[in-house]
């Protein structure tokens, strides 16, 4: 059985991020042959094309994470009906310099959670458009627009609602199969 490494990009920089909690909860549902490696978006300086040829170490580390990943997982909140600046910044660095786009040919998945009943639907749509332009093939269905409620994910990162857990397990199983298919 092959082992797969998934680079995880949590769009929120908050220590108590509900999207980080979601990523950790999904990690607990993974099969043994799949491992998450989290990108550190808060360490990456703002993209400046003047610096792309002598890339800052945090940006170079990000590009290396992308290059070494079998799959990409984006766990994004919604900021003002779009993706967070930290996530967009990471995408910009990963696409540079011209001709060295680390995203091209990768496969990805997108999930997100919010207190809103719409979850992170608008952010995810924007992210799909951006990733398509960068050459990432994103799993299309099912989509995960998860509304966070108090206690949905406990302090051990366990999903407490059985229906939600089954839905997310089904999504994760489909995502892992998607990654495996593209790594074959």
PDB file of C-alpha atoms in Angstrom:
ATOM      1  CA  UNK A   1       0.000   0.000   0.000  1.00  0.00           C
ATOM      2  CA  UNK A   2       1.416   3.386  -1.004  1.00  0.00           C
ATOM      3  CA  UNK A   3       1.853   6.192   1.510  1.00  0.00           C
ATOM      4  CA  UNK A   4       0.514   9.618   0.579  1.00  0.00           C
ATOM      5  CA  UNK A   5       1.627  12.975   1.928  1.00  0.00           C
ATOM      6  CA  UNK A   6      -0.981  15.733   1.964  1.00  0.00           C
ATOM      7  CA  UNK A   7       0.097  19.367   2.294  1.00  0.00           C
ATOM      8  CA  UNK A   8      -2.555  21.128   4.378  1.00  0.00           C
ATOM      9  CA  UNK A   9      -3.190  24.858   4.005  1.00  0.00           C
ATOM     10  CA  UNK A  10      -5.367  26.273   6.780  1.00  0.00           C
ATOM     11  CA  UNK A  11      -6.344  29.778   5.730  1.00  0.00           C
ATOM     12  CA  UNK A  12      -6.840  31.108   9.252  1.00  0.00           C
ATOM     13  CA  UNK A  13      -3.834  32.205  11.291  1.00  0.00           C
ATOM     14  CA  UNK A  14      -5.755  32.171  14.602  1.00  0.00           C
ATOM     15  CA  UNK A  15      -4.482  29.764  17.263  1.00  0.00           C
ATOM     16  CA  UNK A  16      -8.111  28.864  18.066  1.00  0.00           C
ATOM     17  CA  UNK A  17      -9.160  28.607  14.407  1.00  0.00           C
ATOM     18  CA  UNK A  18     -12.273  26.536  13.795  1.00  0.00           C
ATOM     19  CA  UNK A  19     -10.805  25.624  10.408  1.00  0.00           C
ATOM     20  CA  UNK A  20      -7.664  24.296  12.066  1.00  0.00           C
ATOM     21  CA  UNK A  21      -9.946  22.260  14.353  1.00  0.00           C
ATOM     22  CA  UNK A  22     -11.678  20.894  11.255  1.00  0.00           C
ATOM     23  CA  UNK A  23      -8.333  19.948   9.691  1.00  0.00           C
ATOM     24  CA  UNK A  24      -7.261  18.175  12.893  1.00  0.00           C
ATOM     25  CA  UNK A  25     -10.605  16.346  13.018  1.00  0.00           C
ATOM     26  CA  UNK A  26     -10.180  15.207   9.407  1.00  0.00           C
ATOM     27  CA  UNK A  27      -6.646  14.074  10.224  1.00  0.00           C
ATOM     28  CA  UNK A  28      -8.072  11.695  12.838  1.00  0.00           C
ATOM     29  CA  UNK A  29     -10.253  10.095  10.128  1.00  0.00           C
ATOM     30  CA  UNK A  30      -7.356   9.375   7.742  1.00  0.00           C
ATOM     31  CA  UNK A  31      -6.307   5.872   6.816  1.00  0.00           C
ATOM     32  CA  UNK A  32      -2.880   4.881   8.159  1.00  0.00           C
ATOM     33  CA  UNK A  33      -1.175   5.364   4.782  1.00  0.00           C
ATOM     34  CA  UNK A  34      -2.050   9.074   4.530  1.00  0.00           C
ATOM     35  CA  UNK A  35      -0.197  11.766   6.474  1.00  0.00           C
ATOM     36  CA  UNK A  36      -0.923  15.464   6.822  1.00  0.00           C
ATOM     37  CA  UNK A  37       1.864  18.039   6.796  1.00  0.00           C
ATOM     38  CA  UNK A  38       0.710  21.544   7.700  1.00  0.00           C
ATOM     39  CA  UNK A  39       1.943  24.642   5.894  1.00  0.00           C
ATOM     40  CA  UNK A  40       2.930  27.537   8.138  1.00  0.00           C
ATOM     41  CA  UNK A  41       1.260  30.450   6.366  1.00  0.00           C
ATOM     42  CA  UNK A  42       1.913  32.997   9.112  1.00  0.00           C
ATOM     43  CA  UNK A  43       5.671  32.771   8.568  1.00  0.00           C
ATOM     44  CA  UNK A  44       5.524  33.621   4.868  1.00  0.00           C
ATOM     45  CA  UNK A  45       6.191  37.312   4.125  1.00  0.00           C
ATOM     46  CA  UNK A  46       3.890  39.216   1.813  1.00  0.00           C
ATOM     47  CA  UNK A  47       4.605  38.416  -1.808  1.00  0.00           C
ATOM     48  CA  UNK A  48       6.840  40.954  -3.508  1.00  0.00           C
ATOM     49  CA  UNK A  49       8.015  40.198  -7.018  1.00  0.00           C
ATOM     50  CA  UNK A  50      11.281  42.019  -6.250  1.00  0.00           C
ATOM     51  CA  UNK A  51      12.147  39.110  -3.913  1.00  0.00           C
ATOM     52  CA  UNK A  52      11.075  36.118  -5.982  1.00  0.00           C
ATOM     53  CA  UNK A  53      14.530  35.361  -7.397  1.00  0.00           C
ATOM     54  CA  UNK A  54      16.091  35.362  -3.923  1.00  0.00           C
ATOM     55  CA  UNK A  55      13.098  33.770  -2.259  1.00  0.00           C
ATOM     56  CA  UNK A  56      12.685  34.280   1.496  1.00  0.00           C
ATOM     57  CA  UNK A  57      13.316  31.011   3.416  1.00  0.00           C
ATOM     58  CA  UNK A  58       9.687  30.640   4.551  1.00  0.00           C
ATOM     59  CA  UNK A  59       8.453  30.984   0.958  1.00  0.00           C
ATOM     60  CA  UNK A  60      11.062  28.492  -0.278  1.00  0.00           C
ATOM     61  CA  UNK A  61       9.963  26.054   2.437  1.00  0.00           C
ATOM     62  CA  UNK A  62       6.355  26.478   1.307  1.00  0.00           C
ATOM     63  CA  UNK A  63       7.309  25.708  -2.315  1.00  0.00           C
ATOM     64  CA  UNK A  64       9.208  22.617  -1.140  1.00  0.00           C
ATOM     65  CA  UNK A  65       6.160  21.415   0.818  1.00  0.00           C
ATOM     66  CA  UNK A  66       4.001  21.780  -2.295  1.00  0.00           C
ATOM     67  CA  UNK A  67       6.551  20.033  -4.520  1.00  0.00           C
ATOM     68  CA  UNK A  68       6.868  17.053  -2.166  1.00  0.00           C
ATOM     69  CA  UNK A  69       3.122  16.609  -1.606  1.00  0.00           C
ATOM     70  CA  UNK A  70       1.014  13.955  -3.266  1.00  0.00           C
ATOM     71  CA  UNK A  71      -2.103  16.010  -2.638  1.00  0.00           C
ATOM     72  CA  UNK A  72      -3.166  19.407  -1.348  1.00  0.00           C
ATOM     73  CA  UNK A  73      -5.902  20.141   1.179  1.00  0.00           C
ATOM     74  CA  UNK A  74      -7.214  23.668   1.603  1.00  0.00           C
ATOM     75  CA  UNK A  75      -9.199  24.309   4.791  1.00  0.00           C
ATOM     76  CA  UNK A  76     -10.412  27.851   4.475  1.00  0.00           C
ATOM     77  CA  UNK A  77     -12.506  30.320   6.382  1.00  0.00           C
ATOM     78  CA  UNK A  78     -14.360  33.031   4.514  1.00  0.00           C
ATOM     79  CA  UNK A  79     -13.112  36.602   4.871  1.00  0.00           C
ATOM     80  CA  UNK A  80     -15.338  39.240   3.302  1.00  0.00           C
ATOM     81  CA  UNK A  81     -16.846  36.705   0.864  1.00  0.00           C
ATOM     82  CA  UNK A  82     -13.436  35.480  -0.305  1.00  0.00           C
ATOM     83  CA  UNK A  83     -10.316  33.647   0.819  1.00  0.00           C
ATOM     84  CA  UNK A  84      -8.062  34.956   3.584  1.00  0.00           C
ATOM     85  CA  UNK A  85      -5.062  37.071   2.623  1.00  0.00           C
ATOM     86  CA  UNK A  86      -2.612  34.547   4.115  1.00  0.00           C
ATOM     87  CA  UNK A  87      -3.907  31.808   1.815  1.00  0.00           C
ATOM     88  CA  UNK A  88      -3.789  34.028  -1.276  1.00  0.00           C
ATOM     89  CA  UNK A  89      -0.254  35.068  -0.330  1.00  0.00           C
ATOM     90  CA  UNK A  90       0.810  31.406  -0.141  1.00  0.00           C
ATOM     91  CA  UNK A  91      -0.708  30.736  -3.544  1.00  0.00           C
ATOM     92  CA  UNK A  92       1.131  33.718  -5.007  1.00  0.00           C
ATOM     93  CA  UNK A  93       4.507  32.563  -3.648  1.00  0.00           C
ATOM     94  CA  UNK A  94       3.879  28.997  -4.815  1.00  0.00           C
ATOM     95  CA  UNK A  95       3.260  30.196  -8.361  1.00  0.00           C
ATOM     96  CA  UNK A  96       6.495  32.175  -8.644  1.00  0.00           C
ATOM     97  CA  UNK A  97       8.934  32.856 -10.186  1.00  0.00           C
ATOM     98  CA  UNK A  98       7.460  32.638 -13.652  1.00  0.00           C
ATOM     99  CA  UNK A  99       8.012  29.184 -15.115  1.00  0.00           C
ATOM    100  CA  UNK A 100       8.405  27.544 -11.694  1.00  0.00           C
ATOM    101  CA  UNK A 101       4.781  27.210 -10.599  1.00  0.00           C
ATOM    102  CA  UNK A 102       4.728  24.610  -7.807  1.00  0.00           C
ATOM    103  CA  UNK A 103       0.942  24.174  -8.035  1.00  0.00           C
ATOM    104  CA  UNK A 104       0.766  22.928 -11.629  1.00  0.00           C
ATOM    105  CA  UNK A 105      -0.271  19.293 -11.938  1.00  0.00           C
ATOM    106  CA  UNK A 106      -1.217  18.880  -8.269  1.00  0.00           C
ATOM    107  CA  UNK A 107      -4.549  17.526  -7.026  1.00  0.00           C
ATOM    108  CA  UNK A 108      -6.454  19.209  -4.260  1.00  0.00           C
ATOM    109  CA  UNK A 109      -9.470  19.263  -2.041  1.00  0.00           C
ATOM    110  CA  UNK A 110     -11.265  22.181  -0.432  1.00  0.00           C
ATOM    111  CA  UNK A 111     -13.268  22.269   2.787  1.00  0.00           C
ATOM    112  CA  UNK A 112     -14.149  24.987   5.231  1.00  0.00           C
ATOM    113  CA  UNK A 113     -16.286  25.848   8.189  1.00  0.00           C
ATOM    114  CA  UNK A 114     -17.942  28.960   9.539  1.00  0.00           C
ATOM    115  CA  UNK A 115     -20.692  29.848  12.011  1.00  0.00           C
ATOM    116  CA  UNK A 116     -22.691  30.942   8.953  1.00  0.00           C
ATOM    117  CA  UNK A 117     -25.323  28.607   7.529  1.00  0.00           C
ATOM    118  CA  UNK A 118     -23.626  29.029   4.138  1.00  0.00           C
ATOM    119  CA  UNK A 119     -20.339  27.821   5.572  1.00  0.00           C
ATOM    120  CA  UNK A 120     -17.513  29.050   3.390  1.00  0.00           C
ATOM    121  CA  UNK A 121     -19.222  28.664   0.016  1.00  0.00           C
ATOM    122  CA  UNK A 122     -18.101  31.989  -1.482  1.00  0.00           C
ATOM    123  CA  UNK A 123     -14.494  31.577  -0.360  1.00  0.00           C
ATOM    124  CA  UNK A 124     -14.400  28.060  -1.748  1.00  0.00           C
ATOM    125  CA  UNK A 125     -15.733  29.222  -5.119  1.00  0.00           C
ATOM    126  CA  UNK A 126     -13.065  31.915  -5.330  1.00  0.00           C
ATOM    127  CA  UNK A 127     -10.409  29.416  -4.291  1.00  0.00           C
ATOM    128  CA  UNK A 128     -11.545  26.951  -6.976  1.00  0.00           C
ATOM    129  CA  UNK A 129     -11.149  29.677  -9.610  1.00  0.00           C
ATOM    130  CA  UNK A 130      -7.675  30.617  -8.388  1.00  0.00           C
ATOM    131  CA  UNK A 131      -6.479  27.008  -8.168  1.00  0.00           C
ATOM    132  CA  UNK A 132      -7.815  26.235 -11.655  1.00  0.00           C
ATOM    133  CA  UNK A 133      -5.759  29.125 -13.016  1.00  0.00           C
ATOM    134  CA  UNK A 134      -2.674  27.678 -11.270  1.00  0.00           C
ATOM    135  CA  UNK A 135      -3.187  24.178 -12.686  1.00  0.00           C
ATOM    136  CA  UNK A 136      -4.529  22.382  -9.600  1.00  0.00           C
ATOM    137  CA  UNK A 137      -7.187  19.729 -10.268  1.00  0.00           C
ATOM    138  CA  UNK A 138      -9.672  20.077  -7.418  1.00  0.00           C
ATOM    139  CA  UNK A 139     -12.130  17.408  -6.306  1.00  0.00           C
ATOM    140  CA  UNK A 140     -15.530  18.756  -7.291  1.00  0.00           C
ATOM    141  CA  UNK A 141     -18.057  16.762  -5.292  1.00  0.00           C
ATOM    142  CA  UNK A 142     -19.255  16.531  -2.695  1.00  0.00           C
ATOM    143  CA  UNK A 143     -18.640  20.063  -1.505  1.00  0.00           C
ATOM    144  CA  UNK A 144     -18.162  20.719   2.215  1.00  0.00           C
ATOM    145  CA  UNK A 145     -19.803  23.934   3.406  1.00  0.00           C
ATOM    146  CA  UNK A 146     -19.820  23.108   7.104  1.00  0.00           C
ATOM    147  CA  UNK A 147     -21.634  25.257   9.630  1.00  0.00           C
ATOM    148  CA  UNK A 148     -19.754  25.187  12.921  1.00  0.00           C
ATOM    149  CA  UNK A 149     -21.859  24.844  16.042  1.00  0.00           C
ATOM    150  CA  UNK A 150     -20.783  24.769  19.689  1.00  0.00           C
ATOM    151  CA  UNK A 151     -19.247  21.399  20.489  1.00  0.00           C
ATOM    152  CA  UNK A 152     -19.322  20.023  16.922  1.00  0.00           C
ATOM    153  CA  UNK A 153     -15.596  19.270  17.212  1.00  0.00           C
ATOM    154  CA  UNK A 154     -14.461  18.569  20.760  1.00  0.00           C
ATOM    155  CA  UNK A 155     -11.105  19.331  22.362  1.00  0.00           C
ATOM    156  CA  UNK A 156      -9.679  15.998  21.154  1.00  0.00           C
ATOM    157  CA  UNK A 157     -10.677  16.932  17.570  1.00  0.00           C
ATOM    158  CA  UNK A 158     -13.463  14.369  17.472  1.00  0.00           C
ATOM    159  CA  UNK A 159     -16.548  15.195  15.420  1.00  0.00           C
ATOM    160  CA  UNK A 160     -19.387  14.757  17.895  1.00  0.00           C
ATOM    161  CA  UNK A 161     -22.329  14.697  15.473  1.00  0.00           C
ATOM    162  CA  UNK A 162     -22.586  11.235  13.891  1.00  0.00           C
ATOM    163  CA  UNK A 163     -24.215  12.490  10.677  1.00  0.00           C
ATOM    164  CA  UNK A 164     -21.542  15.146  10.194  1.00  0.00           C
ATOM    165  CA  UNK A 165     -18.785  12.630  10.962  1.00  0.00           C
ATOM    166  CA  UNK A 166     -20.177  10.179   8.385  1.00  0.00           C
ATOM    167  CA  UNK A 167     -20.476  12.929   5.768  1.00  0.00           C
ATOM    168  CA  UNK A 168     -16.905  14.120   6.373  1.00  0.00           C
ATOM    169  CA  UNK A 169     -15.597  10.540   6.388  1.00  0.00           C
ATOM    170  CA  UNK A 170     -17.274   9.992   3.024  1.00  0.00           C
ATOM    171  CA  UNK A 171     -15.738  13.187   1.655  1.00  0.00           C
ATOM    172  CA  UNK A 172     -12.314  12.253   3.007  1.00  0.00           C
ATOM    173  CA  UNK A 173     -12.518   8.739   1.549  1.00  0.00           C
ATOM    174  CA  UNK A 174     -13.377  10.197  -1.852  1.00  0.00           C
ATOM    175  CA  UNK A 175     -10.558  12.743  -1.554  1.00  0.00           C
ATOM    176  CA  UNK A 176      -7.963  10.089  -0.636  1.00  0.00           C
ATOM    177  CA  UNK A 177      -9.119   7.974  -3.591  1.00  0.00           C
ATOM    178  CA  UNK A 178      -8.782  11.079  -5.812  1.00  0.00           C
ATOM    179  CA  UNK A 179      -5.189  11.589  -4.656  1.00  0.00           C
ATOM    180  CA  UNK A 180      -4.339   7.887  -5.069  1.00  0.00           C
ATOM    181  CA  UNK A 181      -5.815   7.853  -8.580  1.00  0.00           C
ATOM    182  CA  UNK A 182      -3.620  10.764  -9.640  1.00  0.00           C
ATOM    183  CA  UNK A 183      -0.497   9.299  -8.051  1.00  0.00           C
ATOM    184  CA  UNK A 184      -0.873   5.982  -9.869  1.00  0.00           C
TER     185      UNK A 184
END
